[in-house]
Short mmCIF file of C-alpha atoms in Angstrom, two decimals:
data_model
loop_
_atom_site.label_atom_id
_atom_site.label_comp_id
_atom_site.label_asym_id
_atom_site.label_seq_id
_atom_site.Cartn_x
_atom_site.Cartn_y
_atom_site.Cartn_z
CA MET A 158 -0.37 -0.64 -0.22
CA ALA A 159 1.39 3.18 -1.14
CA THR A 160 2.46 5.94 1.82
CA VAL A 161 1.66 9.82 1.64
CA ASP A 162 5.70 9.43 1.36
CA SER A 163 5.72 7.13 -1.83
CA ILE A 164 3.90 9.64 -3.38
CA LEU A 165 6.15 12.68 -2.85
CA MET A 166 8.74 10.68 -4.00
CA ILE A 167 7.01 10.59 -7.47
CA LYS A 168 5.58 14.23 -7.29
CA GLY A 169 8.22 15.95 -5.64
CA LYS A 170 8.82 18.03 -2.80
CA ASP A 171 7.67 21.63 -4.25
CA VAL A 172 6.06 23.71 -1.47
CA PHE A 173 4.99 27.09 -3.10
CA THR A 174 4.31 29.84 -0.38
CA VAL A 175 2.82 33.36 -0.04
CA SER A 176 2.71 34.92 3.37
CA PRO A 177 0.13 36.63 4.89
CA GLN A 178 0.50 40.29 3.78
CA ASP A 179 0.55 39.08 0.37
CA THR A 180 -2.18 40.21 -1.97
CA ILE A 181 -4.57 37.72 -3.20
CA LEU A 182 -2.98 38.80 -6.96
CA ASP A 183 -0.22 38.19 -5.92
CA ALA A 184 -1.17 34.44 -4.80
CA LEU A 185 -3.15 33.91 -8.10
CA LYS A 186 -0.16 35.11 -9.73
CA LEU A 187 2.22 32.30 -8.42
CA MET A 188 -0.46 29.63 -8.79
CA ALA A 189 -0.61 30.78 -12.47
CA ASP A 190 3.13 31.09 -13.08
CA LYS A 191 3.87 27.24 -11.08
CA ASP A 192 0.11 26.15 -13.46
CA ILE A 193 -0.83 24.62 -9.42
CA SER A 194 -4.17 25.51 -7.66
CA ALA A 195 -3.11 25.76 -4.35
CA VAL A 196 -0.43 27.88 -2.33
CA LEU A 197 0.29 27.25 1.35
CA VAL A 198 0.07 30.59 3.43
CA MET A 199 2.89 30.65 5.86
CA GLU A 200 4.95 32.66 8.43
CA GLY A 201 7.90 31.87 8.56
CA GLU A 202 8.11 28.22 8.67
CA LYS A 203 4.66 28.46 10.45
CA LEU A 204 1.96 26.90 8.33
CA ILE A 205 -1.16 29.30 9.44
CA GLY A 206 -3.34 28.68 6.57
CA ILE A 207 -4.13 27.54 2.28
CA PHE A 208 -5.86 29.64 -0.19
CA THR A 209 -6.73 27.83 -3.10
CA GLU A 210 -8.70 27.84 -6.50
CA ARG A 211 -12.07 27.18 -5.31
CA ASP A 212 -11.49 29.93 -2.68
CA TYR A 213 -10.61 32.36 -5.18
CA ALA A 214 -13.93 31.21 -6.89
CA ARG A 215 -16.24 31.04 -3.79
CA ARG A 216 -15.29 33.95 -1.64
CA ILE A 217 -13.53 36.66 -3.44
CA SER A 218 -14.37 36.82 -7.78
CA LEU A 219 -17.64 38.36 -6.96
CA LYS A 220 -16.55 40.50 -3.58
CA GLY A 221 -12.56 41.22 -3.42
CA ASN A 222 -10.86 43.62 -4.40
CA SER A 223 -7.67 40.70 -5.68
CA ASP A 224 -4.93 43.74 -6.01
CA SER A 225 -5.31 44.61 -2.26
CA THR A 226 -6.87 42.37 -0.43
CA PRO A 227 -4.67 40.31 1.81
CA ILE A 228 -4.07 36.73 1.58
CA LYS A 229 -5.33 36.37 5.85
CA ASP A 230 -8.11 38.02 5.48
CA VAL A 231 -9.37 35.38 2.52
CA MET A 232 -7.88 32.06 3.26
CA THR A 233 -8.88 29.30 4.95
CA LYS A 234 -7.46 28.41 8.32
CA GLN A 235 -7.95 25.97 9.15
CA VAL A 236 -6.31 23.66 7.06
CA TYR A 237 -5.68 19.93 7.66
CA CYS A 238 -2.31 18.24 7.21
CA ILE A 239 -1.19 14.06 6.77
CA SER A 240 1.93 12.72 7.72
CA PRO A 241 4.27 11.48 4.95
CA ASP A 242 3.62 7.53 6.95
CA GLN A 243 -0.06 7.87 6.01
CA SER A 244 -1.47 6.00 3.37
CA ALA A 245 -3.16 7.37 -0.06
CA GLU A 246 -6.18 5.53 1.10
CA ALA A 247 -6.38 7.09 4.07
CA CYS A 248 -5.92 10.48 2.44
CA MET A 249 -8.64 9.91 -0.01
CA ALA A 250 -10.96 8.57 3.17
CA GLN A 251 -10.01 12.28 4.38
CA MET A 252 -10.13 14.48 1.72
CA VAL A 253 -13.25 13.31 0.69
CA ASP A 254 -15.00 14.05 4.41
CA LYS A 255 -13.30 16.85 4.44
CA HIS A 256 -14.19 18.47 1.10
CA PHE A 257 -10.99 19.46 0.06
CA ARG A 258 -8.46 18.84 -2.70
CA HIS A 259 -5.11 19.35 -0.92
CA LEU A 260 -3.03 18.21 2.15
CA PRO A 261 -0.05 19.72 3.11
CA VAL A 262 2.48 17.02 4.49
CA VAL A 263 3.97 17.30 7.65
CA LYS A 264 6.75 16.01 9.55
CA GLY A 265 7.42 17.05 12.83
CA ASP A 266 6.00 20.27 12.66
CA LYS A 267 8.04 21.53 9.38
CA VAL A 268 5.91 21.22 5.97
CA ILE A 269 7.54 18.83 3.71
CA GLY A 270 5.37 18.75 0.34
CA VAL A 271 1.89 19.06 -0.75
CA ILE A 272 -0.67 16.27 -2.33
CA SER A 273 -3.73 16.77 -4.24
CA ILE A 274 -6.43 14.61 -5.11
CA ASN A 275 -5.63 13.84 -8.11
CA ASP A 276 -2.03 12.36 -7.04
CA VAL A 277 -4.22 10.47 -4.23
CA VAL A 278 -6.66 8.80 -7.04
CA LYS A 279 -3.98 8.23 -9.05
CA THR A 280 -2.04 5.96 -7.02
CA VAL A 281 -4.55 4.43 -4.82
CA VAL A 282 -5.81 3.14 -9.04
CA ARG A 283 -2.02 1.87 -9.51
CA ASP A 284 -2.53 0.10 -6.48
CA LYS A 285 -5.74 -1.71 -7.14
CA GLU A 286 -4.44 -2.49 -10.72
CA SER A 287 -1.12 -4.37 -9.27
CA LEU A 288 -3.29 -5.78 -7.04
CA ILE A 289 -5.65 -7.34 -9.08
CA ALA A 290 -2.78 -8.14 -11.54
CA GLY A 291 -0.86 -9.77 -8.37
CA LEU A 292 -4.26 -11.96 -8.22
CA GLU A 293 -5.12 -12.57 -11.55
CA ASN A 294 -1.31 -14.55 -11.52
CA LEU A 295 -2.26 -16.08 -9.12
CA MET A 296 -5.07 -17.47 -10.06
CA MET A 297 -3.10 -18.07 -13.88
CA GLY A 298 -0.82 -20.42 -11.53
CA THR A 299 -3.46 -21.81 -9.85
CA ASP A 300 -4.93 -23.31 -12.73
CA LEU A 301 -2.36 -24.09 -14.17
CA LYS A 302 -1.61 -26.33 -10.89
CA GLN A 303 -4.92 -28.11 -11.52
#
């Protein structure tokens, strides 16, 4: 069973961040430049929030000023995190249960990566395909012995 650490080994451990004082526009430019849909909001090494495309679409585009509003005023403050040793399936369950698409990966007090629902789904599907192939091989071997 794949772990978050194995997902990060494939995907990489790049973490893109903004500070609480950065504007919405700063965050959007970074997201566009890096082709990502979420950035972490950090005060130094401390994770204090997350800002996503969904946050922008639901909270800002209709009522905020992207040029001057600081991220700290619009970020999601309750951030759920995972550890690198958690299974991909546990991550998927948490993401589905809490209705979010990005999880910061934290080891101790340090953010070491971010995974998305897309990363998790790909991993879980790959695990299931491998399991099915193994079972098919086992069954073929059993059929040949009879």
